[in-house]
Structures are given as C-alpha cells and as structure tokens.
JSON list of C-alpha atoms in Angstrom, two decimals:
[
{"chain": "M", "resi": 1, "resn": "LEU", "atom": "CA", "xyz": [-142.06, -6.59, 20.53]},
{"chain": "M", "resi": 2, "resn": "ALA", "atom": "CA", "xyz": [-139.61, -5.90, 23.31]},
{"chain": "M", "resi": 3, "resn": "LYS", "atom": "CA", "xyz": [-139.35, -8.65, 25.88]},
{"chain": "M", "resi": 4, "resn": "THR", "atom": "CA", "xyz": [-139.38, -7.71, 29.55]},
{"chain": "M", "resi": 5, "resn": "THR", "atom": "CA", "xyz": [-137.71, -9.36, 32.51]},
{"chain": "M", "resi": 6, "resn": "GLN", "atom": "CA", "xyz": [-138.78, -8.75, 36.09]},
{"chain": "M", "resi": 7, "resn": "PRO", "atom": "CA", "xyz": [-138.12, -10.46, 39.41]},
{"chain": "M", "resi": 8, "resn": "ILE", "atom": "CA", "xyz": [-140.74, -13.14, 39.99]},
{"chain": "M", "resi": 9, "resn": "SER", "atom": "CA", "xyz": [-141.41, -12.09, 43.55]},
{"chain": "M", "resi": 10, "resn": "MET", "atom": "CA", "xyz": [-140.48, -9.52, 46.17]},
{"chain": "M", "resi": 11, "resn": "ASP", "atom": "CA", "xyz": [-141.19, -9.14, 49.85]},
{"chain": "M", "resi": 12, "resn": "SER", "atom": "CA", "xyz": [-141.49, -5.92, 51.78]},
{"chain": "M", "resi": 13, "resn": "TYR", "atom": "CA", "xyz": [-142.83, -4.51, 55.03]},
{"chain": "M", "resi": 14, "resn": "GLU", "atom": "CA", "xyz": [-145.38, -1.84, 55.57]},
{"chain": "M", "resi": 15, "resn": "GLY", "atom": "CA", "xyz": [-144.00, 1.66, 55.36]},
{"chain": "M", "resi": 16, "resn": "GLN", "atom": "CA", "xyz": [-141.02, 0.74, 53.21]},
{"chain": "M", "resi": 17, "resn": "GLU", "atom": "CA", "xyz": [-140.29, 2.02, 49.73]},
{"chain": "M", "resi": 18, "resn": "VAL", "atom": "CA", "xyz": [-140.38, -0.72, 47.12]},
{"chain": "M", "resi": 19, "resn": "ASN", "atom": "CA", "xyz": [-138.51, -0.58, 43.85]},
{"chain": "M", "resi": 20, "resn": "ILE", "atom": "CA", "xyz": [-139.28, -3.08, 41.12]},
{"chain": "M", "resi": 21, "resn": "THR", "atom": "CA", "xyz": [-136.91, -3.10, 38.19]},
{"chain": "M", "resi": 22, "resn": "CYS", "atom": "CA", "xyz": [-137.81, -4.26, 34.71]},
{"chain": "M", "resi": 23, "resn": "SER", "atom": "CA", "xyz": [-135.28, -5.05, 32.02]},
{"chain": "M", "resi": 24, "resn": "HIS", "atom": "CA", "xyz": [-136.19, -4.40, 28.38]},
{"chain": "M", "resi": 25, "resn": "ASN", "atom": "CA", "xyz": [-132.99, -4.46, 26.36]},
{"chain": "M", "resi": 26, "resn": "ASN", "atom": "CA", "xyz": [-134.73, -4.51, 22.98]},
{"chain": "M", "resi": 27, "resn": "ILE", "atom": "CA", "xyz": [-136.99, -1.53, 23.51]},
{"chain": "M", "resi": 28, "resn": "ALA", "atom": "CA", "xyz": [-137.79, 0.28, 20.28]},
{"chain": "M", "resi": 29, "resn": "THR", "atom": "CA", "xyz": [-137.71, 4.00, 19.67]},
{"chain": "M", "resi": 30, "resn": "ASN", "atom": "CA", "xyz": [-141.50, 4.36, 19.66]},
{"chain": "M", "resi": 31, "resn": "ASP", "atom": "CA", "xyz": [-142.12, 2.11, 22.67]},
{"chain": "M", "resi": 32, "resn": "TYR", "atom": "CA", "xyz": [-143.56, 3.39, 25.91]},
{"chain": "M", "resi": 33, "resn": "ILE", "atom": "CA", "xyz": [-143.13, 1.71, 29.29]},
{"chain": "M", "resi": 34, "resn": "THR", "atom": "CA", "xyz": [-146.29, 1.00, 31.22]},
{"chain": "M", "resi": 35, "resn": "TRP", "atom": "CA", "xyz": [-146.91, -0.65, 34.56]},
{"chain": "M", "resi": 36, "resn": "TYR", "atom": "CA", "xyz": [-150.07, -2.45, 35.63]},
{"chain": "M", "resi": 37, "resn": "GLN", "atom": "CA", "xyz": [-151.16, -3.75, 39.00]},
{"chain": "M", "resi": 38, "resn": "GLN", "atom": "CA", "xyz": [-153.34, -6.80, 39.47]},
{"chain": "M", "resi": 39, "resn": "PHE", "atom": "CA", "xyz": [-155.05, -7.82, 42.69]},
{"chain": "M", "resi": 40, "resn": "PRO", "atom": "CA", "xyz": [-156.38, -11.36, 43.09]},
{"chain": "M", "resi": 41, "resn": "SER", "atom": "CA", "xyz": [-159.71, -11.90, 41.36]},
{"chain": "M", "resi": 42, "resn": "GLN", "atom": "CA", "xyz": [-159.48, -8.58, 39.51]},
{"chain": "M", "resi": 43, "resn": "GLY", "atom": "CA", "xyz": [-158.34, -7.43, 36.11]},
{"chain": "M", "resi": 44, "resn": "PRO", "atom": "CA", "xyz": [-155.08, -5.46, 35.79]},
{"chain": "M", "resi": 45, "resn": "ARG", "atom": "CA", "xyz": [-155.18, -1.76, 36.57]},
{"chain": "M", "resi": 46, "resn": "PHE", "atom": "CA", "xyz": [-153.01, 0.92, 34.97]},
{"chain": "M", "resi": 47, "resn": "ILE", "atom": "CA", "xyz": [-150.51, 2.47, 37.37]},
{"chain": "M", "resi": 48, "resn": "ILE", "atom": "CA", "xyz": [-148.12, 4.64, 35.41]},
{"chain": "M", "resi": 49, "resn": "GLN", "atom": "CA", "xyz": [-146.56, 5.16, 32.00]},
{"chain": "M", "resi": 50, "resn": "GLY", "atom": "CA", "xyz": [-143.42, 6.86, 30.77]},
{"chain": "M", "resi": 51, "resn": "TYR", "atom": "CA", "xyz": [-141.08, 7.28, 27.85]},
{"chain": "M", "resi": 52, "resn": "LYS", "atom": "CA", "xyz": [-137.91, 8.61, 29.43]},
{"chain": "M", "resi": 53, "resn": "THR", "atom": "CA", "xyz": [-136.49, 10.19, 32.62]},
{"chain": "M", "resi": 54, "resn": "LYS", "atom": "CA", "xyz": [-138.95, 10.28, 35.50]},
{"chain": "M", "resi": 55, "resn": "VAL", "atom": "CA", "xyz": [-142.69, 10.24, 35.81]},
{"chain": "M", "resi": 56, "resn": "THR", "atom": "CA", "xyz": [-144.59, 10.61, 39.06]},
{"chain": "M", "resi": 57, "resn": "ASN", "atom": "CA", "xyz": [-148.26, 10.39, 39.91]},
{"chain": "M", "resi": 58, "resn": "GLU", "atom": "CA", "xyz": [-150.26, 9.96, 43.08]},
{"chain": "M", "resi": 59, "resn": "VAL", "atom": "CA", "xyz": [-149.58, 6.23, 43.16]},
{"chain": "M", "resi": 60, "resn": "ALA", "atom": "CA", "xyz": [-146.00, 5.68, 42.06]},
{"chain": "M", "resi": 61, "resn": "SER", "atom": "CA", "xyz": [-142.89, 6.96, 40.34]},
{"chain": "M", "resi": 62, "resn": "LEU", "atom": "CA", "xyz": [-141.28, 5.56, 37.25]},
{"chain": "M", "resi": 63, "resn": "PHE", "atom": "CA", "xyz": [-137.59, 5.99, 36.62]},
{"chain": "M", "resi": 64, "resn": "ILE", "atom": "CA", "xyz": [-136.20, 5.43, 33.14]},
{"chain": "M", "resi": 65, "resn": "PRO", "atom": "CA", "xyz": [-132.47, 5.81, 32.43]},
{"chain": "M", "resi": 66, "resn": "ALA", "atom": "CA", "xyz": [-131.20, 7.49, 29.30]},
{"chain": "M", "resi": 67, "resn": "ASP", "atom": "CA", "xyz": [-130.64, 4.23, 27.40]},
{"chain": "M", "resi": 68, "resn": "ARG", "atom": "CA", "xyz": [-134.20, 3.08, 28.24]},
{"chain": "M", "resi": 69, "resn": "LYS", "atom": "CA", "xyz": [-133.08, -0.51, 28.53]},
{"chain": "M", "resi": 70, "resn": "SER", "atom": "CA", "xyz": [-134.59, -0.78, 31.98]},
{"chain": "M", "resi": 71, "resn": "SER", "atom": "CA", "xyz": [-137.10, 0.96, 34.19]},
{"chain": "M", "resi": 72, "resn": "THR", "atom": "CA", "xyz": [-137.89, 1.04, 37.89]},
{"chain": "M", "resi": 73, "resn": "LEU", "atom": "CA", "xyz": [-141.30, 1.31, 39.44]},
{"chain": "M", "resi": 74, "resn": "SER", "atom": "CA", "xyz": [-141.09, 2.93, 42.85]},
{"chain": "M", "resi": 75, "resn": "LEU", "atom": "CA", "xyz": [-143.90, 2.56, 45.38]},
{"chain": "M", "resi": 76, "resn": "PRO", "atom": "CA", "xyz": [-143.46, 4.89, 48.35]},
{"chain": "M", "resi": 77, "resn": "ARG", "atom": "CA", "xyz": [-144.35, 3.65, 51.82]},
{"chain": "M", "resi": 78, "resn": "VAL", "atom": "CA", "xyz": [-146.22, 0.52, 50.84]},
{"chain": "M", "resi": 79, "resn": "SER", "atom": "CA", "xyz": [-149.14, -0.83, 52.82]},
{"chain": "M", "resi": 80, "resn": "LEU", "atom": "CA", "xyz": [-150.71, -4.27, 53.03]},
{"chain": "M", "resi": 81, "resn": "SER", "atom": "CA", "xyz": [-153.13, -3.25, 50.28]},
{"chain": "M", "resi": 82, "resn": "ASP", "atom": "CA", "xyz": [-150.22, -2.92, 47.84]},
{"chain": "M", "resi": 83, "resn": "THR", "atom": "CA", "xyz": [-149.83, -6.69, 47.83]},
{"chain": "M", "resi": 84, "resn": "ALA", "atom": "CA", "xyz": [-150.42, -7.55, 44.19]},
{"chain": "M", "resi": 85, "resn": "VAL", "atom": "CA", "xyz": [-148.75, -8.61, 40.96]},
{"chain": "M", "resi": 86, "resn": "TYR", "atom": "CA", "xyz": [-147.03, -5.82, 39.05]},
{"chain": "M", "resi": 87, "resn": "TYR", "atom": "CA", "xyz": [-146.54, -6.07, 35.32]},
{"chain": "M", "resi": 88, "resn": "CYS", "atom": "CA", "xyz": [-144.09, -4.09, 33.21]},
{"chain": "M", "resi": 89, "resn": "LEU", "atom": "CA", "xyz": [-145.17, -3.68, 29.58]},
{"chain": "M", "resi": 90, "resn": "VAL", "atom": "CA", "xyz": [-143.20, -2.18, 26.76]},
{"chain": "M", "resi": 91, "resn": "GLY", "atom": "CA", "xyz": [-144.76, -1.26, 23.46]},
{"chain": "M", "resi": 92, "resn": "ASP", "atom": "CA", "xyz": [-146.26, 1.21, 21.06]},
{"chain": "M", "resi": 93, "resn": "ALA", "atom": "CA", "xyz": [-150.03, 1.11, 21.38]},
{"chain": "M", "resi": 94, "resn": "TYR", "atom": "CA", "xyz": [-150.60, 2.79, 18.03]},
{"chain": "M", "resi": 95, "resn": "ASN", "atom": "CA", "xyz": [-148.63, 0.29, 15.98]},
{"chain": "M", "resi": 96, "resn": "GLN", "atom": "CA", "xyz": [-149.72, -2.66, 18.09]},
{"chain": "M", "resi": 97, "resn": "GLY", "atom": "CA", "xyz": [-153.37, -1.92, 17.50]},
{"chain": "M", "resi": 98, "resn": "GLY", "atom": "CA", "xyz": [-153.97, -1.52, 21.20]},
{"chain": "M", "resi": 99, "resn": "LYS", "atom": "CA", "xyz": [-152.77, -5.03, 22.05]},
{"chain": "M", "resi": 100, "resn": "LEU", "atom": "CA", "xyz": [-150.90, -5.57, 25.29]},
{"chain": "M", "resi": 101, "resn": "ILE", "atom": "CA", "xyz": [-148.21, -8.18, 25.77]},
{"chain": "M", "resi": 102, "resn": "PHE", "atom": "CA", "xyz": [-147.77, -9.16, 29.39]},
{"chain": "M", "resi": 103, "resn": "GLY", "atom": "CA", "xyz": [-144.62, -10.62, 30.84]},
{"chain": "M", "resi": 104, "resn": "GLN", "atom": "CA", "xyz": [-144.46, -12.79, 33.93]},
{"chain": "M", "resi": 105, "resn": "GLY", "atom": "CA", "xyz": [-144.96, -9.97, 36.42]},
{"chain": "M", "resi": 106, "resn": "THR", "atom": "CA", "xyz": [-143.60, -9.45, 39.93]},
{"chain": "M", "resi": 107, "resn": "GLU", "atom": "CA", "xyz": [-145.61, -10.73, 42.86]},
{"chain": "M", "resi": 108, "resn": "LEU", "atom": "CA", "xyz": [-145.16, -8.22, 45.67]},
{"chain": "M", "resi": 109, "resn": "SER", "atom": "CA", "xyz": [-145.98, -9.34, 49.18]},
{"chain": "M", "resi": 110, "resn": "VAL", "atom": "CA", "xyz": [-146.22, -6.65, 51.84]},
{"chain": "M", "resi": 111, "resn": "LYS", "atom": "CA", "xyz": [-146.03, -7.87, 55.42]},
{"chain": "M", "resi": 112, "resn": "PRO", "atom": "CA", "xyz": [-147.05, -6.07, 58.59]},
{"chain": "J", "resi": 1, "resn": "SER", "atom": "CA", "xyz": [-161.89, 5.85, 31.43]},
{"chain": "J", "resi": 2, "resn": "ALA", "atom": "CA", "xyz": [-164.12, 2.89, 30.73]},
{"chain": "J", "resi": 3, "resn": "VAL", "atom": "CA", "xyz": [-166.15, 0.62, 32.95]},
{"chain": "J", "resi": 4, "resn": "ILE", "atom": "CA", "xyz": [-166.33, -2.98, 31.83]},
{"chain": "J", "resi": 5, "resn": "SER", "atom": "CA", "xyz": [-168.80, -5.55, 33.10]},
{"chain": "J", "resi": 6, "resn": "GLN", "atom": "CA", "xyz": [-168.33, -9.23, 32.53]},
{"chain": "J", "resi": 7, "resn": "LYS", "atom": "CA", "xyz": [-170.81, -12.03, 33.00]},
{"chain": "J", "resi": 8, "resn": "PRO", "atom": "CA", "xyz": [-170.67, -14.53, 34.53]},
{"chain": "J", "resi": 9, "resn": "SER", "atom": "CA", "xyz": [-168.07, -13.74, 37.16]},
{"chain": "J", "resi": 10, "resn": "ARG", "atom": "CA", "xyz": [-167.41, -17.41, 37.65]},
{"chain": "J", "resi": 11, "resn": "ASP", "atom": "CA", "xyz": [-168.73, -20.76, 36.51]},
{"chain": "J", "resi": 12, "resn": "ILE", "atom": "CA", "xyz": [-168.08, -24.45, 36.90]},
{"chain": "J", "resi": 13, "resn": "CYS", "atom": "CA", "xyz": [-168.72, -26.39, 33.71]},
{"chain": "J", "resi": 14, "resn": "GLN", "atom": "CA", "xyz": [-168.69, -29.97, 32.58]},
{"chain": "J", "resi": 15, "resn": "ARG", "atom": "CA", "xyz": [-166.12, -31.02, 30.04]},
{"chain": "J", "resi": 16, "resn": "GLY", "atom": "CA", "xyz": [-167.40, -31.10, 26.51]},
{"chain": "J", "resi": 17, "resn": "THR", "atom": "CA", "xyz": [-169.82, -28.21, 27.04]},
{"chain": "J", "resi": 18, "resn": "SER", "atom": "CA", "xyz": [-169.50, -24.57, 25.99]},
{"chain": "J", "resi": 19, "resn": "LEU", "atom": "CA", "xyz": [-169.66, -21.34, 27.92]},
{"chain": "J", "resi": 20, "resn": "THR", "atom": "CA", "xyz": [-170.34, -17.89, 26.54]},
{"chain": "J", "resi": 21, "resn": "ILE", "atom": "CA", "xyz": [-168.86, -14.93, 28.39]},
{"chain": "J", "resi": 22, "resn": "GLN", "atom": "CA", "xyz": [-170.36, -11.50, 27.94]},
{"chain": "J", "resi": 23, "resn": "CYS", "atom": "CA", "xyz": [-168.51, -8.20, 28.04]},
{"chain": "J", "resi": 24, "resn": "GLN", "atom": "CA", "xyz": [-170.31, -4.86, 28.23]},
{"chain": "J", "resi": 25, "resn": "VAL", "atom": "CA", "xyz": [-168.53, -1.50, 28.05]},
{"chain": "J", "resi": 26, "resn": "ASP", "atom": "CA", "xyz": [-170.06, 1.77, 29.19]},
{"chain": "J", "resi": 27, "resn": "SER", "atom": "CA", "xyz": [-168.82, 3.64, 26.10]},
{"chain": "J", "resi": 28, "resn": "GLN", "atom": "CA", "xyz": [-168.37, 2.94, 22.43]},
{"chain": "J", "resi": 29, "resn": "VAL", "atom": "CA", "xyz": [-164.99, 1.49, 21.55]},
{"chain": "J", "resi": 30, "resn": "THR", "atom": "CA", "xyz": [-163.53, 0.34, 18.28]},
{"chain": "J", "resi": 31, "resn": "MET", "atom": "CA", "xyz": [-161.53, -2.61, 19.55]},
{"chain": "J", "resi": 32, "resn": "MET", "atom": "CA", "xyz": [-162.13, -5.04, 22.36]},
{"chain": "J", "resi": 33, "resn": "PHE", "atom": "CA", "xyz": [-159.64, -7.62, 23.50]},
{"chain": "J", "resi": 34, "resn": "TRP", "atom": "CA", "xyz": [-159.98, -11.00, 25.13]},
{"chain": "J", "resi": 35, "resn": "TYR", "atom": "CA", "xyz": [-157.26, -12.40, 27.38]},
{"chain": "J", "resi": 36, "resn": "ARG", "atom": "CA", "xyz": [-156.77, -15.67, 29.16]},
{"chain": "J", "resi": 37, "resn": "GLN", "atom": "CA", "xyz": [-155.00, -16.01, 32.48]},
{"chain": "J", "resi": 38, "resn": "GLN", "atom": "CA", "xyz": [-154.20, -19.56, 33.43]},
{"chain": "J", "resi": 39, "resn": "PRO", "atom": "CA", "xyz": [-153.77, -20.37, 37.13]},
{"chain": "J", "resi": 40, "resn": "GLY", "atom": "CA", "xyz": [-150.72, -18.62, 38.54]},
{"chain": "J", "resi": 41, "resn": "GLN", "atom": "CA", "xyz": [-149.76, -17.27, 35.14]},
{"chain": "J", "resi": 42, "resn": "SER", "atom": "CA", "xyz": [-149.67, -13.98, 33.34]},
{"chain": "J", "resi": 43, "resn": "LEU", "atom": "CA", "xyz": [-152.22, -12.77, 30.79]},
{"chain": "J", "resi": 44, "resn": "THR", "atom": "CA", "xyz": [-152.19, -14.05, 27.23]},
{"chain": "J", "resi": 45, "resn": "LEU", "atom": "CA", "xyz": [-154.05, -12.31, 24.44]},
{"chain": "J", "resi": 46, "resn": "ILE", "atom": "CA", "xyz": [-156.59, -14.56, 22.74]},
{"chain": "J", "resi": 47, "resn": "ALA", "atom": "CA", "xyz": [-158.01, -12.25, 20.10]},
{"chain": "J", "resi": 48, "resn": "THR", "atom": "CA", "xyz": [-158.97, -8.74, 19.07]},
{"chain": "J", "resi": 49, "resn": "ALA", "atom": "CA", "xyz": [-162.63, -8.13, 18.35]},
{"chain": "J", "resi": 50, "resn": "ASN", "atom": "CA", "xyz": [-163.56, -5.34, 15.95]},
{"chain": "J", "resi": 51, "resn": "GLN", "atom": "CA", "xyz": [-167.13, -4.36, 15.32]},
{"chain": "J", "resi": 52, "resn": "GLY", "atom": "CA", "xyz": [-168.25, -5.29, 11.84]},
{"chain": "J", "resi": 53, "resn": "SER", "atom": "CA", "xyz": [-165.46, -7.73, 11.05]},
{"chain": "J", "resi": 54, "resn": "GLU", "atom": "CA", "xyz": [-164.21, -11.10, 12.16]},
{"chain": "J", "resi": 55, "resn": "ALA", "atom": "CA", "xyz": [-162.03, -11.29, 15.21]},
{"chain": "J", "resi": 56, "resn": "THR", "atom": "CA", "xyz": [-158.28, -11.54, 14.80]},
{"chain": "J", "resi": 57, "resn": "TYR", "atom": "CA", "xyz": [-156.78, -14.44, 16.72]},
{"chain": "J", "resi": 58, "resn": "GLU", "atom": "CA", "xyz": [-153.32, -14.73, 18.19]},
{"chain": "J", "resi": 59, "resn": "SER", "atom": "CA", "xyz": [-151.07, -17.66, 17.54]},
{"chain": "J", "resi": 60, "resn": "GLY", "atom": "CA", "xyz": [-152.31, -20.74, 19.34]},
{"chain": "J", "resi": 61, "resn": "PHE", "atom": "CA", "xyz": [-155.95, -19.67, 19.43]},
{"chain": "J", "resi": 62, "resn": "VAL", "atom": "CA", "xyz": [-158.53, -20.59, 16.81]},
{"chain": "J", "resi": 63, "resn": "ILE", "atom": "CA", "xyz": [-162.03, -19.47, 16.01]},
{"chain": "J", "resi": 64, "resn": "ASP", "atom": "CA", "xyz": [-163.55, -22.93, 16.35]},
{"chain": "J", "resi": 65, "resn": "LYS", "atom": "CA", "xyz": [-162.42, -23.13, 19.95]},
{"chain": "J", "resi": 66, "resn": "PHE", "atom": "CA", "xyz": [-162.98, -19.48, 20.92]},
{"chain": "J", "resi": 67, "resn": "PRO", "atom": "CA", "xyz": [-165.67, -17.97, 18.69]},
{"chain": "J", "resi": 68, "resn": "ILE", "atom": "CA", "xyz": [-166.16, -14.26, 19.31]},
{"chain": "J", "resi": 69, "resn": "SER", "atom": "CA", "xyz": [-169.05, -11.99, 18.49]},
{"chain": "J", "resi": 70, "resn": "ARG", "atom": "CA", "xyz": [-168.99, -8.20, 18.30]},
{"chain": "J", "resi": 71, "resn": "PRO", "atom": "CA", "xyz": [-172.50, -7.06, 17.40]},
{"chain": "J", "resi": 72, "resn": "ASN", "atom": "CA", "xyz": [-172.01, -3.40, 18.34]},
{"chain": "J", "resi": 73, "resn": "LEU", "atom": "CA", "xyz": [-169.49, -0.93, 19.73]},
{"chain": "J", "resi": 74, "resn": "THR", "atom": "CA", "xyz": [-170.24, -1.66, 23.41]},
{"chain": "J", "resi": 75, "resn": "PHE", "atom": "CA", "xyz": [-170.62, -5.41, 23.57]},
{"chain": "J", "resi": 76, "resn": "SER", "atom": "CA", "xyz": [-168.74, -8.62, 22.81]},
{"chain": "J", "resi": 77, "resn": "THR", "atom": "CA", "xyz": [-168.96, -12.28, 23.69]},
{"chain": "J", "resi": 78, "resn": "LEU", "atom": "CA", "xyz": [-166.32, -14.98, 23.90]},
{"chain": "J", "resi": 79, "resn": "THR", "atom": "CA", "xyz": [-167.37, -18.61, 23.77]},
{"chain": "J", "resi": 80, "resn": "VAL", "atom": "CA", "xyz": [-165.13, -21.34, 25.12]},
{"chain": "J", "resi": 81, "resn": "SER", "atom": "CA", "xyz": [-166.19, -24.39, 23.14]},
{"chain": "J", "resi": 82, "resn": "ASN", "atom": "CA", "xyz": [-165.95, -28.11, 23.85]},
{"chain": "J", "resi": 83, "resn": "MET", "atom": "CA", "xyz": [-164.26, -27.41, 27.13]},
{"chain": "J", "resi": 84, "resn": "SER", "atom": "CA", "xyz": [-161.63, -29.53, 28.80]},
{"chain": "J", "resi": 85, "resn": "PRO", "atom": "CA", "xyz": [-159.98, -29.09, 32.20]},
{"chain": "J", "resi": 86, "resn": "GLU", "atom": "CA", "xyz": [-157.09, -27.32, 30.44]},
{"chain": "J", "resi": 87, "resn": "ASP", "atom": "CA", "xyz": [-159.48, -24.47, 29.69]},
{"chain": "J", "resi": 88, "resn": "SER", "atom": "CA", "xyz": [-159.83, -23.70, 33.38]},
{"chain": "J", "resi": 89, "resn": "SER", "atom": "CA", "xyz": [-158.64, -20.11, 33.53]},
{"chain": "J", "resi": 90, "resn": "ILE", "atom": "CA", "xyz": [-159.70, -16.56, 34.11]},
{"chain": "J", "resi": 91, "resn": "TYR", "atom": "CA", "xyz": [-160.95, -14.90, 30.94]},
{"chain": "J", "resi": 92, "resn": "LEU", "atom": "CA", "xyz": [-160.71, -11.13, 30.79]},
{"chain": "J", "resi": 93, "resn": "CYS", "atom": "CA", "xyz": [-162.22, -8.56, 28.49]},
{"chain": "J", "resi": 94, "resn": "SER", "atom": "CA", "xyz": [-160.32, -5.34, 27.84]},
{"chain": "J", "resi": 95, "resn": "VAL", "atom": "CA", "xyz": [-160.52, -2.11, 25.92]},
{"chain": "J", "resi": 96, "resn": "ALA", "atom": "CA", "xyz": [-157.68, 0.21, 25.03]},
{"chain": "J", "resi": 97, "resn": "GLY", "atom": "CA", "xyz": [-157.49, 3.80, 26.17]},
{"chain": "J", "resi": 98, "resn": "GLY", "atom": "CA", "xyz": [-156.87, 4.90, 22.63]},
{"chain": "J", "resi": 99, "resn": "GLY", "atom": "CA", "xyz": [-154.32, 7.15, 21.06]},
{"chain": "J", "resi": 100, "resn": "ARG", "atom": "CA", "xyz": [-150.66, 6.72, 20.40]},
{"chain": "J", "resi": 101, "resn": "VAL", "atom": "CA", "xyz": [-149.37, 7.86, 23.75]},
{"chain": "J", "resi": 102, "resn": "ASN", "atom": "CA", "xyz": [-151.99, 6.50, 26.06]},
{"chain": "J", "resi": 103, "resn": "THR", "atom": "CA", "xyz": [-151.66, 2.77, 26.34]},
{"chain": "J", "resi": 104, "resn": "GLU", "atom": "CA", "xyz": [-153.82, 2.66, 29.42]},
{"chain": "J", "resi": 105, "resn": "ALA", "atom": "CA", "xyz": [-156.15, -0.26, 29.04]},
{"chain": "J", "resi": 106, "resn": "PHE", "atom": "CA", "xyz": [-159.21, -1.09, 31.08]},
{"chain": "J", "resi": 107, "resn": "PHE", "atom": "CA", "xyz": [-160.14, -4.57, 32.15]},
{"chain": "J", "resi": 108, "resn": "GLY", "atom": "CA", "xyz": [-163.22, -6.30, 33.35]},
{"chain": "J", "resi": 109, "resn": "GLN", "atom": "CA", "xyz": [-163.19, -8.24, 36.59]},
{"chain": "J", "resi": 110, "resn": "GLY", "atom": "CA", "xyz": [-162.73, -11.45, 34.69]},
{"chain": "J", "resi": 111, "resn": "THR", "atom": "CA", "xyz": [-164.65, -14.71, 34.44]},
{"chain": "J", "resi": 112, "resn": "ARG", "atom": "CA", "xyz": [-163.20, -17.53, 36.48]},
{"chain": "J", "resi": 113, "resn": "LEU", "atom": "CA", "xyz": [-163.91, -20.77, 34.65]},
{"chain": "J", "resi": 114, "resn": "THR", "atom": "CA", "xyz": [-163.43, -24.18, 36.16]},
{"chain": "J", "resi": 115, "resn": "VAL", "atom": "CA", "xyz": [-163.94, -27.21, 33.93]},
{"chain": "J", "resi": 116, "resn": "VAL", "atom": "CA", "xyz": [-164.57, -30.52, 35.66]}
]
C-alpha cells in the first residue's frame, strides 16, 4: 500500500484559500486518492476523491499532477468550521477489500 | 450513503473489565470495519467483520483481546477485553461505500473509552 506524507499541521485565517499537499511516491496504477475530514469527537467524513488531473465538488478541489506522486486538497475561503484534521488516503478499494489505511493527517486550524 | 449508530458514545471502565461496543447500520452491508484511534493519533484498522464468517484481524490485534460478532448484515459488536489504561481510545465502526471506484467510507461517531 502506498504510504502518504502530509504536513502535521497548518494554520490559516478565515476567508483564505488553504492548500494541503500529500506526497505518495509509491502510488500504484489502480490506486485512487481520497481525502477525509475529521472533526473532534466525530468519525472521518469523505470529502473528495480523484484519480488524475482535477476534481471539484461543492466542498473542495483536488489537484493531481500527471505523475500522481502527490496531490493537493484545496479548500476555498475557509471558515472557522473548517478547523479539523484532514487525511489523505491512497489505495484501491476493490483489491483492499474496502479497508482504509490512514496516515498521520494534517491538523488545520482556522483563526478569525 | 449509510448512517451508522454506535453505542455507547463514551464510557469509563475499570481495568480488567470488558466493554462491548455496538454498531448498527441503516442498510445491509457485506463488510464492516472496526478502527481504533488512540489519543492524538490517526485511525488504525483493528479488523474486518464479515457476516457469516470470523473476523479478519490486522497485525497487532488478536481475537482474544478484541472479539467481534457479526450476526447479520446490519449489526456488529466489538468487545475490548481485560482492559488496561492503554486501551483508552476512540473505537470507530465503518462501512465501505462499495465498488471499485467509490472508496467513500462511512463512520459512526465513535465510542470514547477511558480505562482507569
């Protein structure tokens, strides 16, 4: 399974765009890149998933370069409620039997 | 999507005792997963629970310590046995979204266990 590396923590201010980069040098051909968000005292929540190029939904954008060895989660105009831990996961759900392997995550703190 | 309910949401237990955590899903699922999240840490998979067969445990976790039941397609329990303070963690139940492309998983709110 591909190992992921993310910054341990990041600080931002309300209204700013936040970009969290994840490194996954050993990503396999069948692997997808998925990001989860976890608030204190809650289970992780799916944010976005992609395979290559760019994916955008109502919450975030995910940028994946051609070599797929890294990815960047972009949160536009963050608010205080975006303070959470963000996990980057890389894997192939089908061949992993649905198991998820979490890395250390990035603790994002949004300040007023 | 799936809605997952866990009970209890939190508990404080004496060392040497056992606690059984319940996980109820609002739809039938083939596989359910149990994770542990130690204080300030990321999530670690304990085991995969399939209905009709024994759970599959990850390295470092054994059935005697974390027995799992899976009586039907919507319910599972995880027991933390003979607890010690090192077992103080959040235990989370999860189900997969299914399919090759969709790795979206759904999690319960977790059970915060404190062993004293």
